[in-house]
PDB file of C-alpha atoms in Angstrom:
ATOM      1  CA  UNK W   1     156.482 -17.881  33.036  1.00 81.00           C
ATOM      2  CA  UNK W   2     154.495 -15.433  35.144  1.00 85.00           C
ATOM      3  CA  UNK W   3     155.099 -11.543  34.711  1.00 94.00           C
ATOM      4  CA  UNK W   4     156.297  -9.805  37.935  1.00 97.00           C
ATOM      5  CA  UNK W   5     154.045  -6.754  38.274  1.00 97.00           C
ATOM      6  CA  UNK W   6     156.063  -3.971  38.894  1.00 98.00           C
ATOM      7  CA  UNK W   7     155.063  -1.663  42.049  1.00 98.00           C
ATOM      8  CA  UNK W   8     156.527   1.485  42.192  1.00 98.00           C
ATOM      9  CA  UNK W   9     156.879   3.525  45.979  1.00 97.00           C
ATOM     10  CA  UNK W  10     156.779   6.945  47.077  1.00 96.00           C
ATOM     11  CA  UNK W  11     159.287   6.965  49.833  1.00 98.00           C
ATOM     12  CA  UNK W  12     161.448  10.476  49.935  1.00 98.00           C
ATOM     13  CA  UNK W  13     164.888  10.044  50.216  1.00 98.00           C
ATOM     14  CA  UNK W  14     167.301  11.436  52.190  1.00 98.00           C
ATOM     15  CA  UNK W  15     171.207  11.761  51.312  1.00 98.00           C
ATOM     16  CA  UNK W  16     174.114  13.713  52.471  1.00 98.00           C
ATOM     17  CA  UNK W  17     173.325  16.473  49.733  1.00 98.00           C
ATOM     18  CA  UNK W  18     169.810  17.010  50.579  1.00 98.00           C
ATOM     19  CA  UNK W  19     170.658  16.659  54.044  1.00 98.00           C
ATOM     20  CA  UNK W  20     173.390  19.625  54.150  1.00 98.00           C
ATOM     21  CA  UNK W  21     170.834  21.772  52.282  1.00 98.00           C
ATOM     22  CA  UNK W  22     167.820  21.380  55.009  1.00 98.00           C
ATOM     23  CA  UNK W  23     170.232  22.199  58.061  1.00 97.00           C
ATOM     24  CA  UNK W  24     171.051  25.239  56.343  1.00 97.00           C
ATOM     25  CA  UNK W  25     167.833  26.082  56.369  1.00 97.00           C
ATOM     26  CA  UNK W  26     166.422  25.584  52.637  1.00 97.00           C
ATOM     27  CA  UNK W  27     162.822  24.111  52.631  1.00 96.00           C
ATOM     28  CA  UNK W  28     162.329  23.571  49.258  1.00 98.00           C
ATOM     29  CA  UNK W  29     164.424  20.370  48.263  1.00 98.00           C
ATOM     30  CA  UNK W  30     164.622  17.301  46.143  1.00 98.00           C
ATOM     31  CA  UNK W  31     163.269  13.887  48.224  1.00 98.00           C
ATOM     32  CA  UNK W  32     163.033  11.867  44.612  1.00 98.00           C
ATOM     33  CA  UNK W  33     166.874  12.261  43.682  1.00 98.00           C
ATOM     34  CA  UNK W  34     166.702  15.407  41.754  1.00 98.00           C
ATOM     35  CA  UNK W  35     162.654  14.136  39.513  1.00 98.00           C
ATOM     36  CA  UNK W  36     161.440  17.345  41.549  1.00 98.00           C
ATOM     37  CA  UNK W  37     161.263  19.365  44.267  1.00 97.00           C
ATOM     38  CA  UNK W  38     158.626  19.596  47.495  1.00 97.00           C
ATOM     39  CA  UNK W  39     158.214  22.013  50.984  1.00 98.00           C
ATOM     40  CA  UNK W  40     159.739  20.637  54.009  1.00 98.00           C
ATOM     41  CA  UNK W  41     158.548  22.471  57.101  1.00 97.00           C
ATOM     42  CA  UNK W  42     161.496  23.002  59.352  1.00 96.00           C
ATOM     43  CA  UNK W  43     161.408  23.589  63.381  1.00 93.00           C
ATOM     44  CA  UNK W  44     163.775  24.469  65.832  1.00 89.00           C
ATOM     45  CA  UNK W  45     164.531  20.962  66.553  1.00 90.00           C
ATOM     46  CA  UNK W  46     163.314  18.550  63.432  1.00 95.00           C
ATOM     47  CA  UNK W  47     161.932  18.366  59.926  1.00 97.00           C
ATOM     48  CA  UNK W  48     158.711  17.458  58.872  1.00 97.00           C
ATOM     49  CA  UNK W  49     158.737  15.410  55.810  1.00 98.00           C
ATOM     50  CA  UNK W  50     155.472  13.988  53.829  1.00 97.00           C
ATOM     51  CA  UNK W  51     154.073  14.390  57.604  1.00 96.00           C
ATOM     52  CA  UNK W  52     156.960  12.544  58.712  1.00 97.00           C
ATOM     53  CA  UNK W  53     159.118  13.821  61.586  1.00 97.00           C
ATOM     54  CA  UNK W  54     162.436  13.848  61.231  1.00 97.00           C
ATOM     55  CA  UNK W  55     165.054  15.094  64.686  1.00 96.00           C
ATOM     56  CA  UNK W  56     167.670  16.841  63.157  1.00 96.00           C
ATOM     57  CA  UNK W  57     170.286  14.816  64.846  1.00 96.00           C
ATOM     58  CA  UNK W  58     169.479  12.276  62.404  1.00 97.00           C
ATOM     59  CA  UNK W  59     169.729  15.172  59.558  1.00 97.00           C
ATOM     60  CA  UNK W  60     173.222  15.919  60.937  1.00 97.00           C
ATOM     61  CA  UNK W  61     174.876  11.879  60.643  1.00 97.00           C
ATOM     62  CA  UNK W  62     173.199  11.741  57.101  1.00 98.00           C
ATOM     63  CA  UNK W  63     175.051  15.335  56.983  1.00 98.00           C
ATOM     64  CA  UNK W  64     178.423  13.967  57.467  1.00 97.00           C
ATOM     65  CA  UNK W  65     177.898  10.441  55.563  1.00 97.00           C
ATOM     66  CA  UNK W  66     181.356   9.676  53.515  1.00 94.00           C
ATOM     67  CA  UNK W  67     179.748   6.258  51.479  1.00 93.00           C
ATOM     68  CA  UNK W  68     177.270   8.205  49.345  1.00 94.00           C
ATOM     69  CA  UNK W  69     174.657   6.275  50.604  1.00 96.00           C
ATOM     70  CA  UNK W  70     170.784   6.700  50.204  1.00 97.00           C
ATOM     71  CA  UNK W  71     168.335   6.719  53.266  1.00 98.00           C
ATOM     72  CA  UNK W  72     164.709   6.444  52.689  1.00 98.00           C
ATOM     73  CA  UNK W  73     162.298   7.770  55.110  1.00 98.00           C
ATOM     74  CA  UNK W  74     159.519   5.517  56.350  1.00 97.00           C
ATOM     75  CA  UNK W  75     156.935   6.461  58.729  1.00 93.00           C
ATOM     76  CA  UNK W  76     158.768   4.972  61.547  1.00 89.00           C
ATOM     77  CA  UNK W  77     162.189   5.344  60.951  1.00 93.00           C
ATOM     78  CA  UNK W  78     165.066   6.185  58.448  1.00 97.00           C
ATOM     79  CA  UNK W  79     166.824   3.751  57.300  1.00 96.00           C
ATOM     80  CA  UNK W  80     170.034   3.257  54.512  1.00 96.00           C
ATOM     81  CA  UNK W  81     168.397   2.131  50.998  1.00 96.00           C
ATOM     82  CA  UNK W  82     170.474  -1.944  52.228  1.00 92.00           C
ATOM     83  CA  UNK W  83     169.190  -5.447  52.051  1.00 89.00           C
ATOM     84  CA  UNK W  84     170.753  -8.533  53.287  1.00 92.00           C
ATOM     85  CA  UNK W  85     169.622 -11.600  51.826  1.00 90.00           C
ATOM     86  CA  UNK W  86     172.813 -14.098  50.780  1.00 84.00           C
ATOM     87  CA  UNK W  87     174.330 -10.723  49.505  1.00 92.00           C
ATOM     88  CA  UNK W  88     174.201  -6.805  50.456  1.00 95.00           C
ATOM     89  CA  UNK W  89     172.541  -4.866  48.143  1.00 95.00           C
ATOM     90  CA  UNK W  90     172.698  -1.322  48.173  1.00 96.00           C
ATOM     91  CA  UNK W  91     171.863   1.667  46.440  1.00 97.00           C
ATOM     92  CA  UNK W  92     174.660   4.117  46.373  1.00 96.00           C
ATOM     93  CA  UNK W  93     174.386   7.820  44.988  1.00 96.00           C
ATOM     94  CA  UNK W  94     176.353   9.331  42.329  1.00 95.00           C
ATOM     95  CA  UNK W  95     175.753  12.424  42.580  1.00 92.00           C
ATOM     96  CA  UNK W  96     173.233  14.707  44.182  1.00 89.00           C
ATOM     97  CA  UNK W  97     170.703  15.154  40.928  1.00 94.00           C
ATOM     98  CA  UNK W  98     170.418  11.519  38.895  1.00 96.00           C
ATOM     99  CA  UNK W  99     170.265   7.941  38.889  1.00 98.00           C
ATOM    100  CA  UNK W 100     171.834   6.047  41.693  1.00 98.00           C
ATOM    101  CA  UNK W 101     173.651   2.660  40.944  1.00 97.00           C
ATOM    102  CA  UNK W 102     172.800  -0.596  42.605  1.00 96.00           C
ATOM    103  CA  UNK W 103     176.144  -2.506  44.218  1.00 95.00           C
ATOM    104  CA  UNK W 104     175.351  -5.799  45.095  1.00 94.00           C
ATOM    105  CA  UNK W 105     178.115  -6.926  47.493  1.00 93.00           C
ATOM    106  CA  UNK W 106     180.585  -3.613  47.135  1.00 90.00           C
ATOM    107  CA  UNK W 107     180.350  -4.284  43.196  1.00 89.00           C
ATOM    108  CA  UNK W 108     178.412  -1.489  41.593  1.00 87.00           C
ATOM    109  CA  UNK W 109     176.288  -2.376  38.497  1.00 89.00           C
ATOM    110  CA  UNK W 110     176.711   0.425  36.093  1.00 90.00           C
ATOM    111  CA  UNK W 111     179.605   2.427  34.618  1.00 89.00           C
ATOM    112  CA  UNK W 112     180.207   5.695  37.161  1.00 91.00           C
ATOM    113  CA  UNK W 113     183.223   6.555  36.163  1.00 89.00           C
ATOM    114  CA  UNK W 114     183.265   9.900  34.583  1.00 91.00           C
ATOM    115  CA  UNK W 115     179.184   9.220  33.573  1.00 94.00           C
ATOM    116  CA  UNK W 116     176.039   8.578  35.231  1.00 96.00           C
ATOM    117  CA  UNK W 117     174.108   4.961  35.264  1.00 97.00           C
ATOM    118  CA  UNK W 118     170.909   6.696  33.913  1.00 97.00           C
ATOM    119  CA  UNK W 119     173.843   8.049  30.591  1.00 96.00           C
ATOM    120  CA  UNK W 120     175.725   4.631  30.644  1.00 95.00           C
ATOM    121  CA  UNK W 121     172.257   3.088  29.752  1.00 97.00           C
ATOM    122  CA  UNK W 122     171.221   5.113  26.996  1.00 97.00           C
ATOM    123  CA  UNK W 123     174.475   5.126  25.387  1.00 96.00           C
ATOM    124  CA  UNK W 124     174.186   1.303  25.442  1.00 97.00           C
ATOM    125  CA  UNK W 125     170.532   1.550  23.771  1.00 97.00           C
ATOM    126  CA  UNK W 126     172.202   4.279  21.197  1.00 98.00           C
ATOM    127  CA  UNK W 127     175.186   1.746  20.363  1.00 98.00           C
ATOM    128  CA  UNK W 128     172.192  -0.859  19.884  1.00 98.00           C
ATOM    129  CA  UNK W 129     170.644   1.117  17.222  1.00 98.00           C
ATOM    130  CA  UNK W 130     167.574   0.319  18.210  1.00 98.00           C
ATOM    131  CA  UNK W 131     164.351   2.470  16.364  1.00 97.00           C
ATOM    132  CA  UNK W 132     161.097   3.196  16.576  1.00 97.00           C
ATOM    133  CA  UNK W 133     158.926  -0.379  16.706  1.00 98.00           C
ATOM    134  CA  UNK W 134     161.884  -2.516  17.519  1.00 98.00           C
ATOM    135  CA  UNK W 135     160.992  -5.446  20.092  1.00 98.00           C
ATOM    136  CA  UNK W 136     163.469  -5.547  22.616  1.00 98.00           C
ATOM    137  CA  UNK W 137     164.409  -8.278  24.957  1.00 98.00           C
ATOM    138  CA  UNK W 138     166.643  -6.775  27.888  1.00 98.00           C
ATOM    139  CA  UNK W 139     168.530  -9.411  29.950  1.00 98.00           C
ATOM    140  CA  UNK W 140     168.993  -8.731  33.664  1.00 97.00           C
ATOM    141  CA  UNK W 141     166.681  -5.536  34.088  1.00 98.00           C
ATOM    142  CA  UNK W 142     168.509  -4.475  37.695  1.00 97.00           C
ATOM    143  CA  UNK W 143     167.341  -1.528  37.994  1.00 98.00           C
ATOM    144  CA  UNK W 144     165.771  -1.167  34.678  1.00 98.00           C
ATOM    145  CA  UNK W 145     167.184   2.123  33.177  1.00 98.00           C
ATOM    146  CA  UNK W 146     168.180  -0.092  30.091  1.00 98.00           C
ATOM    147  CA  UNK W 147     165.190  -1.551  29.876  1.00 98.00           C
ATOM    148  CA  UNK W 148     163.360   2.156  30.139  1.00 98.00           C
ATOM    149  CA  UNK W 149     165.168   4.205  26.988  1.00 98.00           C
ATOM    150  CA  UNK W 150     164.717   1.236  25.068  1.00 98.00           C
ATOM    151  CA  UNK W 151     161.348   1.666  25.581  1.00 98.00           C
ATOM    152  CA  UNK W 152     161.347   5.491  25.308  1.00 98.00           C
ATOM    153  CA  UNK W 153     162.874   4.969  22.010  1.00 98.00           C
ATOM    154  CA  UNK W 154     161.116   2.024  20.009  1.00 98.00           C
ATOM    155  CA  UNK W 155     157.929   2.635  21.760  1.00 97.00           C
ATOM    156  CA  UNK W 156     156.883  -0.641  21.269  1.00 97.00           C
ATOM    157  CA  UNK W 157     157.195  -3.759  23.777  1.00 97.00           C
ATOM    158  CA  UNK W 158     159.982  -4.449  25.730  1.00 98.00           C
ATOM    159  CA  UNK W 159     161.008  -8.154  27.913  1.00 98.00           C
ATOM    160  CA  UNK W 160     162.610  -7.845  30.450  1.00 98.00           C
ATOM    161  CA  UNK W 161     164.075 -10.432  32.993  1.00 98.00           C
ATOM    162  CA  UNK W 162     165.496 -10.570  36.451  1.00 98.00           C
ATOM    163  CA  UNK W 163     166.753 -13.638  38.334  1.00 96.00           C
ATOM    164  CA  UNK W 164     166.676 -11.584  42.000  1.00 95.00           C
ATOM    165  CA  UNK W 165     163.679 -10.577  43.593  1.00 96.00           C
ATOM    166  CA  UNK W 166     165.992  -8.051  46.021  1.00 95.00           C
ATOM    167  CA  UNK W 167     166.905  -6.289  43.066  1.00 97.00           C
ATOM    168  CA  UNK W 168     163.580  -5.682  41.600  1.00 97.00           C
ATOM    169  CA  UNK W 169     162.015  -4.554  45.205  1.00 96.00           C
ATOM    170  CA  UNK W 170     164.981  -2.119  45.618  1.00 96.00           C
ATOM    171  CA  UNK W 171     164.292  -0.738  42.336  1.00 98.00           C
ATOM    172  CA  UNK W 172     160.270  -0.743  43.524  1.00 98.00           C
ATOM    173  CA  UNK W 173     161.800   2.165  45.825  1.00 98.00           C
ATOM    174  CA  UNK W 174     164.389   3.626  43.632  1.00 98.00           C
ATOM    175  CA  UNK W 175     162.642   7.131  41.893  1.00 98.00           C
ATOM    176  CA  UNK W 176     163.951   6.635  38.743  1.00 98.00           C
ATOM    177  CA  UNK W 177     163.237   3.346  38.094  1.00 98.00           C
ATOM    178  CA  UNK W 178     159.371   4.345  38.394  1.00 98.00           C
ATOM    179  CA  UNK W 179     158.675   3.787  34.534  1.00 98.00           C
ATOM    180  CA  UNK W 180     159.144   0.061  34.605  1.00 98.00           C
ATOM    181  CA  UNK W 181     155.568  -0.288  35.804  1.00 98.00           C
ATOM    182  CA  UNK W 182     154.879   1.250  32.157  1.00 98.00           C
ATOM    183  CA  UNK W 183     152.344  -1.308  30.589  1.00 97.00           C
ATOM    184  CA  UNK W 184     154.829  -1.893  27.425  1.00 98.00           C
ATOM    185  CA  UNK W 185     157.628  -3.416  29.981  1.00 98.00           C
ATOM    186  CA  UNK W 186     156.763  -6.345  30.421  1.00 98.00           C
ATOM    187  CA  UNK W 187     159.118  -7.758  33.636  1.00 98.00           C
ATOM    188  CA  UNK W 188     159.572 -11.978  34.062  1.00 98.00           C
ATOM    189  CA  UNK W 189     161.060 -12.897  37.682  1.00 98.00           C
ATOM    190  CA  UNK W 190     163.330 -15.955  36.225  1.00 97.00           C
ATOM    191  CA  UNK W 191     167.170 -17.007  35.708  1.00 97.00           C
ATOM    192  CA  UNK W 192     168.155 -15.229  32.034  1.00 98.00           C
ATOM    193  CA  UNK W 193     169.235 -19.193  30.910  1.00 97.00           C
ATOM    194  CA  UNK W 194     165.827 -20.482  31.340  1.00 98.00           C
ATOM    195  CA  UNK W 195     163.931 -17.659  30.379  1.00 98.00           C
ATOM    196  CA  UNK W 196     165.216 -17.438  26.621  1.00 98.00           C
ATOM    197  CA  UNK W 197     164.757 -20.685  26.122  1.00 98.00           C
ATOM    198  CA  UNK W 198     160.700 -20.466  26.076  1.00 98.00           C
ATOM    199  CA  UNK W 199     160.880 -17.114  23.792  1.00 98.00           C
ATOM    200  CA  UNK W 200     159.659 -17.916  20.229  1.00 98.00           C
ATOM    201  CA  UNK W 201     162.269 -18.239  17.540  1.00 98.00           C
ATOM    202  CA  UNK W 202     162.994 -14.659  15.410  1.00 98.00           C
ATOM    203  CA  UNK W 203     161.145 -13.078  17.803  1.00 98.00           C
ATOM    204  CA  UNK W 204     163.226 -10.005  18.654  1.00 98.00           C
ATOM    205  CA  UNK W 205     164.862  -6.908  16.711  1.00 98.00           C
ATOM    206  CA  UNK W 206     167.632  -6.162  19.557  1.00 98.00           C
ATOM    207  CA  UNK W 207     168.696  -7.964  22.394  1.00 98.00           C
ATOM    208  CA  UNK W 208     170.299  -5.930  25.276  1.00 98.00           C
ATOM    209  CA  UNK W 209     172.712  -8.021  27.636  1.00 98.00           C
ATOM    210  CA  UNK W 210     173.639  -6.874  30.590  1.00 96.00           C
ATOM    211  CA  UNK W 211     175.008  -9.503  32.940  1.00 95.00           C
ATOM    212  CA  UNK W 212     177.221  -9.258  36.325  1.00 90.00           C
ATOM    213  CA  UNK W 213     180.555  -9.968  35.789  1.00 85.00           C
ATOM    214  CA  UNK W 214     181.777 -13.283  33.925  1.00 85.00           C
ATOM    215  CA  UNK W 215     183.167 -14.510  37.167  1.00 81.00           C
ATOM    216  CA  UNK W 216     179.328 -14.890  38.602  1.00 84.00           C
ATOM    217  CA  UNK W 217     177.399 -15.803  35.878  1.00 90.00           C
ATOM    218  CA  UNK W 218     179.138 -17.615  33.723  1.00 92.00           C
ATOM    219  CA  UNK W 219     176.003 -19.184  32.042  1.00 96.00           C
ATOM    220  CA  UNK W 220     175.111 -15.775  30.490  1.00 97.00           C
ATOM    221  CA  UNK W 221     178.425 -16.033  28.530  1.00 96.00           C
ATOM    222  CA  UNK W 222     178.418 -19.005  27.184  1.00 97.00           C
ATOM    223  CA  UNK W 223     177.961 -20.257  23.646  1.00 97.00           C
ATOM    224  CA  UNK W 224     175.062 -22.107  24.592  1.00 97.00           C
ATOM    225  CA  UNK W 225     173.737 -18.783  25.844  1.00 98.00           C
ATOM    226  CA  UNK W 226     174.840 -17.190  22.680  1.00 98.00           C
ATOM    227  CA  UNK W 227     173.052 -19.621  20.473  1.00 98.00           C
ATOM    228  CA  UNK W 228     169.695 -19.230  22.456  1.00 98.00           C
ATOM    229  CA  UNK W 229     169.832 -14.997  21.502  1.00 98.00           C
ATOM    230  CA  UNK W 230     171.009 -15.986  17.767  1.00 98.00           C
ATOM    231  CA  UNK W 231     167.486 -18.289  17.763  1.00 98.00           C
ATOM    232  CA  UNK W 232     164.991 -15.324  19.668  1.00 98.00           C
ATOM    233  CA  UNK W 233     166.524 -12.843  16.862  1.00 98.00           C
ATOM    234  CA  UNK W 234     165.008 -11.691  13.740  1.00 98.00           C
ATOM    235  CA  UNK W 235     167.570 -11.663  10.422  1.00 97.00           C
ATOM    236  CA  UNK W 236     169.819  -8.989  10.943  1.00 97.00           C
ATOM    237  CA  UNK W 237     168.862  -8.795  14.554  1.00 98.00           C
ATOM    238  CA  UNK W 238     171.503  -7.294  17.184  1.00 98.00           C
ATOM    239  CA  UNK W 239     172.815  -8.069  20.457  1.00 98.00           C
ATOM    240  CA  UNK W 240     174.470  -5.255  22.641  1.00 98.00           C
ATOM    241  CA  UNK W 241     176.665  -7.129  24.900  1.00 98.00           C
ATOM    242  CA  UNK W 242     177.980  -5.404  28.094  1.00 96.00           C
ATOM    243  CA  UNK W 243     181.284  -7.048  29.219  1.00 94.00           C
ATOM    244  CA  UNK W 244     183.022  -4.318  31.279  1.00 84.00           C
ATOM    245  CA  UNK W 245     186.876  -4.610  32.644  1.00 74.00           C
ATOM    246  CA  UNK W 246     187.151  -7.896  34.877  1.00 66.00           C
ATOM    247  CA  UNK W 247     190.168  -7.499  36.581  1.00 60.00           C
ATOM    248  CA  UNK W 248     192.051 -10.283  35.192  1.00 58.00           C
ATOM    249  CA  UNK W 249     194.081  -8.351  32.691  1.00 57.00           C
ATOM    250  CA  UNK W 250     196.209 -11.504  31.221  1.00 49.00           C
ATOM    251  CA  UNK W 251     192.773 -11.978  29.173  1.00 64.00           C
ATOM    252  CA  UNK W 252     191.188  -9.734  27.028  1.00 88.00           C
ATOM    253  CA  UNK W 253     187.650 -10.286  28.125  1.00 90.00           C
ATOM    254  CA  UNK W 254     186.403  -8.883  24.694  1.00 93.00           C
ATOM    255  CA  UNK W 255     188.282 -10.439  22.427  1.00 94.00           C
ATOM    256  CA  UNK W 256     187.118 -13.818  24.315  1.00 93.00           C
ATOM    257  CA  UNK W 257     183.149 -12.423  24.268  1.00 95.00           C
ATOM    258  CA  UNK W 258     183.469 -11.580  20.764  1.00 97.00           C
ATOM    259  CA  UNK W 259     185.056 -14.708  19.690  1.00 96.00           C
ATOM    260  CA  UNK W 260     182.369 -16.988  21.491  1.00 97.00           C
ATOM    261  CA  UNK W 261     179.516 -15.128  19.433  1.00 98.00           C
ATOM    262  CA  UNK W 262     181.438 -15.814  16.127  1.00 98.00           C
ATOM    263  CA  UNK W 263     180.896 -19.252  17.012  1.00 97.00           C
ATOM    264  CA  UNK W 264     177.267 -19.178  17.810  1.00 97.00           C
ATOM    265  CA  UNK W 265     176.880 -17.397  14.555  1.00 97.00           C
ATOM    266  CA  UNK W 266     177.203 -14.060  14.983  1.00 98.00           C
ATOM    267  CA  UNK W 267     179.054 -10.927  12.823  1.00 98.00           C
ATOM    268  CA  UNK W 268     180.653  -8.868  16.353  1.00 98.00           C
ATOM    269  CA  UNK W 269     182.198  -5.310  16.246  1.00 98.00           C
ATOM    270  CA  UNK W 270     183.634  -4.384  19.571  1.00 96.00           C
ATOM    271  CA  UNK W 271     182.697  -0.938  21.430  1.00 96.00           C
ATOM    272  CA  UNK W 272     185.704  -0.600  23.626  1.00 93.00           C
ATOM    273  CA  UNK W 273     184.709   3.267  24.797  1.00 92.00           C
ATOM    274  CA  UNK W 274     181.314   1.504  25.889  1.00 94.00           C
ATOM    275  CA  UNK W 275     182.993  -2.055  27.051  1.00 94.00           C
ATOM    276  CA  UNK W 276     180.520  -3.744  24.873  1.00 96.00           C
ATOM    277  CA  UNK W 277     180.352  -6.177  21.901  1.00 97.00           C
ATOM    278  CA  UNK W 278     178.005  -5.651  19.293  1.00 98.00           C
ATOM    279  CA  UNK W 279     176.740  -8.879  17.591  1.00 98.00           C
ATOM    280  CA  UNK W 280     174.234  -9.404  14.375  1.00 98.00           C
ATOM    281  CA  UNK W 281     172.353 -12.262  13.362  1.00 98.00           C
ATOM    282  CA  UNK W 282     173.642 -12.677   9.305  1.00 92.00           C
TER     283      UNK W 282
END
C-alpha cells in the first residue's frame, strides 16, 4: 500500500483564549496552541496577523465562543477548524496551552477528562512499555500524538495507519501534530483490517490500538482482528488496547476485550485507570 506523505501547515489559530488576550491589548500571543509565541500588530480597528487582517468584530464573537472551538486564519477569511464530509469533524480545544482533541460527530477521540490528549497518549505509550529500538505499529493514527511519543521514545520506525483522509488533513493543520511528517513515521491511508493483513509475520515489538468506539468499528475488535496483531508480533510482543467506557454499562467492555484476546492467543492484564487492555504474544 502507498504511504500518505504527511504535509504539515502553518495556519495561526485563533480561539476564545487568545482572542480575549489581543482585545485587551497584548501583542505578543500564542497562534500555534501554546508551541510559541509571535507579535501581532494591533490598530484601532483590527489585528494584523502573519500579514493577515483581522476586524476586531470578528476578535470579539471568537471572544465570547462557549464550544471551545478552534478558528484558523486563512488569507481570506477565518474560519472554525470543521469539515463535513459523511460526518463533522472538528477540532475542539482543551485548554488554552496544549493539544486539542479531534470529535468526529460530537464524539471526542481522546480522554479529556481531568488530562490532556497530548498526556492521555503518552501514558498509553508508558503502559506499552515500549523502549528504545522497539518497532511500533500504531492503529488509527487520528491525530497522531500516539503515534509521535512512540516515536520520541524507541527512536526507531513507527507504522502508522488511518482509514479517513479528513482526519489526516485536519491533523495537516493541527500544530501539534507537526512531527508526523518526521521521516521515521511512516503513515499508510488504508482501513486498519486490510492493512495488517500485508505486514510481515513477527514483525513488530508493540502494537498500539486505538480504535473509535466498538459500536463503529467493530472489525477492529474482533478475534479475527486479534489474531492478525498476534501474527505481525515478535515473541513476547505487546498490544496496548484502548477500549474506553461505551455507554452500555450491562457489559463490561473490558472484560469482553480481554477475553477475545485470550482466544486469539494472547496473556491480557487490564489497565482500568487508562481504559486499556494490555495483551502479550507468549
Amino acid at each position: 500500500m502507498k504511504e500518505y506523505k504527511f504535509s504539515p501547515r502553518n495556519v495561526p489559530i485563533l480561539h476564545k483564549f487568545n482572542a480575549k488576550e489581543l482585545l485587551e491589548g497584548k501583542s505578543k500571543i500564542s497562534l500555534d496552541l501554546g508551541l510559541s509565541k509571535e507579535k501581532v500588530e494591533i490598530t484601532d480597528e483590527s489585528f494584523i496577523i502573519r500579514g493577515i487582517k483581522v476586524v476586531k468584530s470578528v476578535l470579539e464573537r471568537i471572544a465570547k465562543d462557549k464550544q471551545n472551538n478552534v478558528f484558523f486564519v486563512f488569507k481570506d477569511h477565518v474560519v472554525k477548524a470543521l469539515f463535513f464530509d459523511k460526518a463533522v469533524y472538528k477540532l475542539r480545544l482543551v485548554a488554552p496551552n496544549t493539544a486539542p482533541t479531534l470529535e468526529i460527530n460530537g464524539i471526542h477521540m481522546h480522554r479529556i477528562k481531568g488530562i490532556t490528549p497530548w498526556e492521555d497518549a503518552r501514558s498509553k505509550v508508558v503502559a506499552a512499555g515500549i523502549g528504545e529500538g522497539d518497532k511500533v505499529l500504531d492503529i488509527c493514527t487520528g491525530l497522531g500524538y500516539t503515534a509521535i511519543h512512540a516515536w520520541k521514545v524507541s527512536k526507531n520506525e513507527v507504522i502508522t495507519v488511518e482509514k479517513d483522509k479528513n482526519v489526516l488533513e485536519l491533523a495537516e493543520l493541527n500544530p501539534w501534530s507537526r512531527e508526523l511528517a518526521k521521516k521515521e513515521i511512516k503513515i499508510y491511508l488504508a482501513k486498519a483490517e486490510d492493512f495488517v493483513k500485508t505486514l510481515e509475520e513477527e514483525s513488530f515489538d508493540i502494537v498500539l490500538h486505538d480504535p473509535p468506539r466498538e459500536a463503529l468499528a467493530r472489525e477492529l475488535y474482533s478475534r479475527a482482528f486479534y489474531r492478525e496483531l498476534y501474527r505481525v508480533l515478535k515473541h513476547e510482543g505487546k498490544v496496548l488496547h484502548y477500549v474506553g467506557e461505551p455507554k452500555r454499562r450491562a457489559m463490561d467492555f473490558l472484560l469482553a476485550t480481554a477475553k477475545r484476546l485470550k482466544q486469539a492467543g494472547f496473556e491480557t492484564k487490564i489497565l482500568r485507570n487508562i481504559k486499556c487492555v494490555l495483551a502479550e504474544k507468549v
